[in-house]
Short mmCIF file of C-alpha atoms in Angstrom, two decimals:
data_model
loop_
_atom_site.label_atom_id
_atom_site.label_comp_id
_atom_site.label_asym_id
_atom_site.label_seq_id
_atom_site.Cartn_x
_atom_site.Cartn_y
_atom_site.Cartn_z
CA UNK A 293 -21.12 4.97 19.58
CA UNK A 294 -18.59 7.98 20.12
CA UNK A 295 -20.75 10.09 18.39
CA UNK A 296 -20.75 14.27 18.81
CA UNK A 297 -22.80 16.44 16.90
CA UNK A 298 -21.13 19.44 15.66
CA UNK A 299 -21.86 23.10 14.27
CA UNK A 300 -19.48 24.77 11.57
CA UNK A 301 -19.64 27.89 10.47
CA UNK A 302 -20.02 28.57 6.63
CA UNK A 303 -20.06 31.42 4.71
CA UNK A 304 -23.52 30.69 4.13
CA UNK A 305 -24.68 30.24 7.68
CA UNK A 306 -23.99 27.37 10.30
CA UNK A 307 -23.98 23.49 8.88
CA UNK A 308 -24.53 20.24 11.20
CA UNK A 309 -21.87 17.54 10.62
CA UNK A 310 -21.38 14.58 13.65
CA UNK A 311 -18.07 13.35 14.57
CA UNK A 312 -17.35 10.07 15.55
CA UNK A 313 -14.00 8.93 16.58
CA UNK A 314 -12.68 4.86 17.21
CA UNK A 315 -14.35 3.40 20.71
CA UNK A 316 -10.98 2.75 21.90
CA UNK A 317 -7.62 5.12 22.32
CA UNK A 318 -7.02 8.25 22.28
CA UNK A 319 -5.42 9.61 18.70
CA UNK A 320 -4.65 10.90 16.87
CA UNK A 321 -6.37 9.81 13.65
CA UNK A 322 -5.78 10.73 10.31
CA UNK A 323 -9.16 12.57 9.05
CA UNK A 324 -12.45 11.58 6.63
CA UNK A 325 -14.66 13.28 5.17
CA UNK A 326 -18.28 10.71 4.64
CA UNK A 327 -19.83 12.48 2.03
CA UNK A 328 -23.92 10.96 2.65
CA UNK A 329 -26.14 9.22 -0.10
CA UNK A 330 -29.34 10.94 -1.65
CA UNK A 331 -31.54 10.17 1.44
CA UNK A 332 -29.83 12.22 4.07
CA UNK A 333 -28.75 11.65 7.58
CA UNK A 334 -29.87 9.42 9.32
CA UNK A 335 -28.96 6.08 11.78
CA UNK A 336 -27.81 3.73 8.95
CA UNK A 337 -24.95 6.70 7.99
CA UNK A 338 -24.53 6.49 11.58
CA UNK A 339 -23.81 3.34 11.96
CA UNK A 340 -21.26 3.20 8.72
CA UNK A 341 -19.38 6.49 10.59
CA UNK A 342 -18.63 4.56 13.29
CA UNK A 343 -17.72 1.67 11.21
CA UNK A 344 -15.20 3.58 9.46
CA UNK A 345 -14.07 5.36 12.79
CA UNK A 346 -13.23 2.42 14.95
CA UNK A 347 -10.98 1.08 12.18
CA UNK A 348 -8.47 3.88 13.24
CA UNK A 349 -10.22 7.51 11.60
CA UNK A 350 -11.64 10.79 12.41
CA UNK A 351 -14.86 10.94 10.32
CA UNK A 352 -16.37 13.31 9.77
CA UNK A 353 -20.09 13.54 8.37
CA UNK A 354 -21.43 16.31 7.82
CA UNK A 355 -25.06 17.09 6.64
CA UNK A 356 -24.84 18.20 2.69
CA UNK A 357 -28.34 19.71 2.88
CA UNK A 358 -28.17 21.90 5.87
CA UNK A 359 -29.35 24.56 3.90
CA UNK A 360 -32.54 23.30 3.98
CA UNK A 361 -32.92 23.48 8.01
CA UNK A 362 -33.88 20.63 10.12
CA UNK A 363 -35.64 17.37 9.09
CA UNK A 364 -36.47 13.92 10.71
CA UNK A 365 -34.32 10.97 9.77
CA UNK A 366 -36.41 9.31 6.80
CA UNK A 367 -37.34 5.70 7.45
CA UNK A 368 -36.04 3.68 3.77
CA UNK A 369 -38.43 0.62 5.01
CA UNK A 370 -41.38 3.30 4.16
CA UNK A 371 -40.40 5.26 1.62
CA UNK A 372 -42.13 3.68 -1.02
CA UNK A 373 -45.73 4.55 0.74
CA UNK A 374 -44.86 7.52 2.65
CA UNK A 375 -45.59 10.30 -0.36
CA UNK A 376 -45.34 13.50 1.90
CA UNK A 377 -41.92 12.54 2.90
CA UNK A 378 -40.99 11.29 -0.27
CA UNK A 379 -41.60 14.55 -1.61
CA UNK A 380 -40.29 16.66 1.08
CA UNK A 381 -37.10 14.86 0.38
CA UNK A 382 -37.20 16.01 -2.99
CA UNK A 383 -37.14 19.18 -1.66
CA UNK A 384 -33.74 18.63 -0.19
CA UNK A 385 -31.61 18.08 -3.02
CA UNK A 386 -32.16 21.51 -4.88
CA UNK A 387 -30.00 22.83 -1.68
CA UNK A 388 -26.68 21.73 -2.21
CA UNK A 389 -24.73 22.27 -5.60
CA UNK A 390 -21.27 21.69 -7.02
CA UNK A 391 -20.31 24.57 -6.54
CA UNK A 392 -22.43 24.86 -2.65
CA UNK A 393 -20.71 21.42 -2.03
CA UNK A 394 -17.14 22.26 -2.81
CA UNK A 395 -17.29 25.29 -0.79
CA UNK A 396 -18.59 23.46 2.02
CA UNK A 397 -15.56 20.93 1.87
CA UNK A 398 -13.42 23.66 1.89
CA UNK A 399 -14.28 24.71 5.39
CA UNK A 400 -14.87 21.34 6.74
CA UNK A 401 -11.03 20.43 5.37
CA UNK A 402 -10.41 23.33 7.31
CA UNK A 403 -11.94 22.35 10.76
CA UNK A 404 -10.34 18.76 10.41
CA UNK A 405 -6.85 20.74 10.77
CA UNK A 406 -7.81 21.79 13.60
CA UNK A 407 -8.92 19.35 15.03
CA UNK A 408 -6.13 18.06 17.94
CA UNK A 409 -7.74 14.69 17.31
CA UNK A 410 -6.86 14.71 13.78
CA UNK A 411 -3.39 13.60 12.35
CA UNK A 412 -1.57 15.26 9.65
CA UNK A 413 -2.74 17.47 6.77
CA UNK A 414 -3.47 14.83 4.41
CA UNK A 415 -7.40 13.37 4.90
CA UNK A 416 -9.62 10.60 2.99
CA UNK A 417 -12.56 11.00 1.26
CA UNK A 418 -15.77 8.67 1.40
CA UNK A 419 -19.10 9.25 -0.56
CA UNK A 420 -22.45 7.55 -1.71
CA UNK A 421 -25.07 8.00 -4.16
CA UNK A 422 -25.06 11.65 -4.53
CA UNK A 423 -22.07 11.35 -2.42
CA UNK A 424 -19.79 9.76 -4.84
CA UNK A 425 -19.94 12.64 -7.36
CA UNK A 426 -18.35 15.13 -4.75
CA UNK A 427 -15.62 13.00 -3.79
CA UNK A 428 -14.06 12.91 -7.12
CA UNK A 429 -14.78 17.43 -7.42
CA UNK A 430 -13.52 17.23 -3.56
CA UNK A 431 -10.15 15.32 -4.91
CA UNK A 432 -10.54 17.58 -8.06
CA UNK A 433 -10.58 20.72 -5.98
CA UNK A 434 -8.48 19.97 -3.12
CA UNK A 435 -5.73 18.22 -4.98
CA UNK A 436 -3.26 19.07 -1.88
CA UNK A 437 -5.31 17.92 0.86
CA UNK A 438 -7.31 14.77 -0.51
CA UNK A 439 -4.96 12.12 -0.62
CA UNK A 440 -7.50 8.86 -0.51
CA UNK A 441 -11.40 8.68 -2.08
CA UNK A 442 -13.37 5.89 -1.97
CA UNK A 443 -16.83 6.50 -4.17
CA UNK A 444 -19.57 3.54 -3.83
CA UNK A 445 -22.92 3.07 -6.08
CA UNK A 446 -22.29 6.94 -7.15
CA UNK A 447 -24.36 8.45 -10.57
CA UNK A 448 -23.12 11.01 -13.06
CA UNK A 449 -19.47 10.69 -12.45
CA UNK A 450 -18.79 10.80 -16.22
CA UNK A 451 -21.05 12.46 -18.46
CA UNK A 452 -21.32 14.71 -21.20
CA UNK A 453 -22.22 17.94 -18.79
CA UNK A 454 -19.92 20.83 -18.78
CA UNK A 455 -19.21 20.15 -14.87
CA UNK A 456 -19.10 16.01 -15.00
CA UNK A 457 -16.92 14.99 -12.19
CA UNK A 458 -14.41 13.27 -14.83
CA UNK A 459 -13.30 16.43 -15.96
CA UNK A 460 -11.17 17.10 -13.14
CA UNK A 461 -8.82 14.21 -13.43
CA UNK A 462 -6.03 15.95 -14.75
CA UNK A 463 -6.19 18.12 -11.12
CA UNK A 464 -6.24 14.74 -9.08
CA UNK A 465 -3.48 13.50 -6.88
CA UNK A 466 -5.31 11.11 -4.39
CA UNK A 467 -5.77 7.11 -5.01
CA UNK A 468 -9.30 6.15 -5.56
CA UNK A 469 -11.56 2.84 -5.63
CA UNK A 470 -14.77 3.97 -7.98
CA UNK A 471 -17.35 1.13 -7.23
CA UNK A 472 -20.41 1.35 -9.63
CA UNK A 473 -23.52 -0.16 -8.78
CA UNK A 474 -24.65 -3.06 -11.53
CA UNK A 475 -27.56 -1.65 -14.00
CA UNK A 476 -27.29 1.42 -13.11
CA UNK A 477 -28.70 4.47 -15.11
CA UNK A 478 -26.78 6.98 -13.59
CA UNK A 479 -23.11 5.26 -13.96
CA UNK A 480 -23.36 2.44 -16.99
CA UNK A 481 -20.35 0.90 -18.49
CA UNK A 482 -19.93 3.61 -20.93
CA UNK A 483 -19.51 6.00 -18.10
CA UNK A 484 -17.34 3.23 -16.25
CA UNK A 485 -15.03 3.74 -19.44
CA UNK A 486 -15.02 6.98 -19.75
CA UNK A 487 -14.11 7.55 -15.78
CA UNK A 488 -11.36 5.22 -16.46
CA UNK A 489 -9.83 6.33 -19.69
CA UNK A 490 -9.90 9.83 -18.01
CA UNK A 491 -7.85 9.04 -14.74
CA UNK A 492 -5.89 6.87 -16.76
CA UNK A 493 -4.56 9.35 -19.02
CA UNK A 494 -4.35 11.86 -16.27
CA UNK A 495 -1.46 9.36 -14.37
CA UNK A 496 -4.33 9.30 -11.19
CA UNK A 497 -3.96 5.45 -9.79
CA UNK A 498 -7.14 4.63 -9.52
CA UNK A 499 -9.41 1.50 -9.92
CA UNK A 500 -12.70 2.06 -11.91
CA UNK A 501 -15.30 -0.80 -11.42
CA UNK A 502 -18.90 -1.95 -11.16
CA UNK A 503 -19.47 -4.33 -8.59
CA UNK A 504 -21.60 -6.65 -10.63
CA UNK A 505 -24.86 -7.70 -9.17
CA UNK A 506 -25.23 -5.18 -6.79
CA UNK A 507 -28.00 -2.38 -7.17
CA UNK A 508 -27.54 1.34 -6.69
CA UNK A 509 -28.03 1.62 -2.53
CA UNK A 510 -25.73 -1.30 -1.89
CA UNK A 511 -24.04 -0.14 0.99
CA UNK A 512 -26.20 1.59 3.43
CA UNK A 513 -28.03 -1.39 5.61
CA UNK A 514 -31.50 0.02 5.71
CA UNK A 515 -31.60 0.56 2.01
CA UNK A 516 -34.39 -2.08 0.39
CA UNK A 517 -31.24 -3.22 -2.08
CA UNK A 518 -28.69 -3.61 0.41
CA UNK A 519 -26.48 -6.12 -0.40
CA UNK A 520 -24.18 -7.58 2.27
CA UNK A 521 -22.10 -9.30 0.04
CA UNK A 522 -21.27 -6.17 -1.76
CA UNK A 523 -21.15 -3.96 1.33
CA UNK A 524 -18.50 -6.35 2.97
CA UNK A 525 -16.35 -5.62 0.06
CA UNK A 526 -16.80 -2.08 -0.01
CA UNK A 527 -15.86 -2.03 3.93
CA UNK A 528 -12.64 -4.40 3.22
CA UNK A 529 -11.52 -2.23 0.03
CA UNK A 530 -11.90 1.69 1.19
CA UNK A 531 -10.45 0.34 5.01
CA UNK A 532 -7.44 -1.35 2.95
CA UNK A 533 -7.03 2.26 0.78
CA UNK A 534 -7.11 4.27 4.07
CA UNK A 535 -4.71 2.30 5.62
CA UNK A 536 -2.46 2.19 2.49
CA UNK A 537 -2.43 6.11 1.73
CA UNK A 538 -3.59 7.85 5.43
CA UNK A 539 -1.56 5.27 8.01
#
C-alpha cells in the first residue's frame, strides 16, 4: 500500500487526510477527493483508497472529523456490543457541518493543485454514507473544479431541508453516478425522484439509481451488510466515470 499520511492546514486548525497513489509508475494522476462513510477512518477506507489509486488516481482521503482530535479505528465486527465506542462515535459527527465540510474541500482542492503528482485542474469526487451528501455540495460549490462524483449508499441527498444537497443542481457541471442503497430511510424512491427530476432539469448528466437489494453500508468490506455483488459494481461504474471525464 503506497500510503502517506498527511497534515493540511485549515483555517480552523490542522486536518489529517492519507494519500495513496497507484503501486506502479510514476504520474502524474488526475486527483480524488474519497469523501469517508459515517464510521470514520479506518483500514477498510484504506483498502478502497488504494483500490481507487492503483486504477490510475491521486486520492486523496482526508479525515472529515478531525475536529474532534484523534481516535482509534472502530472495529464494524463489534459495533453492535461495544456501547462506549458506539457512543463516542456519536460524538464525532456533531464536528463536521455543511458548511465545516465545504470549507474543508476548499483547501484540500487547493493542496491537490499542488500537488506535482497530481494532473490537471479538474479532480473527481467519491463519497459514502455521510459521504455522499458532500459530494453533490462539493460539485455544488466547486462547479469549476469538480468535474466527476460518484456518491454510493448516501442519505439525505434530497429532502425538504433548506440546505438538501439537491438544491444545488442548477450550480453543477460534473457527471455523476448517485447509487442508493435498497430500503433505505435516508434516500427512498421519493428522494431517488426528486434527485433526479432536479439534475434533470438543471441539464447535469447524471444517473440517479438504487442499487436494488443492497443495504445502506454496501461498499465498505468490513461493514456487517457488505455486499460484494453490489460493491463490484460500484468499483466497475465510478472507475469507468473517472476514466471517462478525468483520463
Amino acid at each position: 500500500m503506497s500510503r502517506t499520511d498527511v497534515t493540511i492546514p485549515t483555517p480552523d486548525g490542522d486536518a489529517r487526510a492519507f494519500v495513496f497513489t497507484p503501486d506502479w509508475g510514476a504520474g502524474p494522476w488526475p486527483g480524488v477527493i474519497f469523501y469517508m462513510d459515517g464510521p470514520a477512518i479506518r483500514p477498510a477506507l484504506f483498502e478502497m483508497g488504494q483500490r481507487l489509486a492503483d486504477a490510475g488516481y491521486y486520492v486523496l482521503l482526508p479525515d472529515m472529523f478531525w475536529r474532534a482530535g484523534p481516535y482509534e479505528p472502530i472495529v464494524m465486527a463489534n459495533i453492535k456490543t461495544d456501547e462506549d465506542r458506539r457512543a463516542f462515535f456519536g460524538k464525532l459527527f456533531p464536528s463536521t457541518s455543511p458548511e465545516k465540510s465545504m470549507s474543508d474541500t476548499g483547501v484540500f482542492l487547493d493542496f491537490l493543485s499542488r500537488q506535482p503528482a497530481v494532473k490537471g485542474a479538474k479532480v473527481g469526487v467519491t463519497g459514502y454514507c455521510m459521504g455522499g451528501a458532500m459530494v453533490l455540495r462539493a460539485a455544488g460549490t466547486y462547479p469549476d473544479r469538480i468535474a466527476a462524483g460518484g456518491a454510493f449508499h448516501g442519505g439525505n441527498l434530497a429532502t425538504d431541508a433548506p440546505d438538501s444537497p439537491h438544491l444545488l443542481a442548477p450550480r453543477m457541471k460534473a457527471k455523476l453516478l448517485v447509487a442508493g442503497a435498497d430500503e433505505d430511510k435516508g434516500f427512498d424512491d421519493a428522494q431517488c425522484e426528486r434527485l433526479d427530476a432536479a439534475l434533470k432539469a438543471a441539464g447535469v448528466d447524471a444517473e440517479v439509481t438504487i442499487y436494488r437489494g443492497a443495504r445502506h453500508g454496501y461498499a465498505p468490506k468490513d461493514m456487517p451488510v457488505y455486499n460484494e455483488d453490489a460493491a463490484e459494481r460500484h468499483w466497475r461504474e465510478l472507475i469507468a466515470l473517472f476514466d471517462s471525464v478525468l483520463k
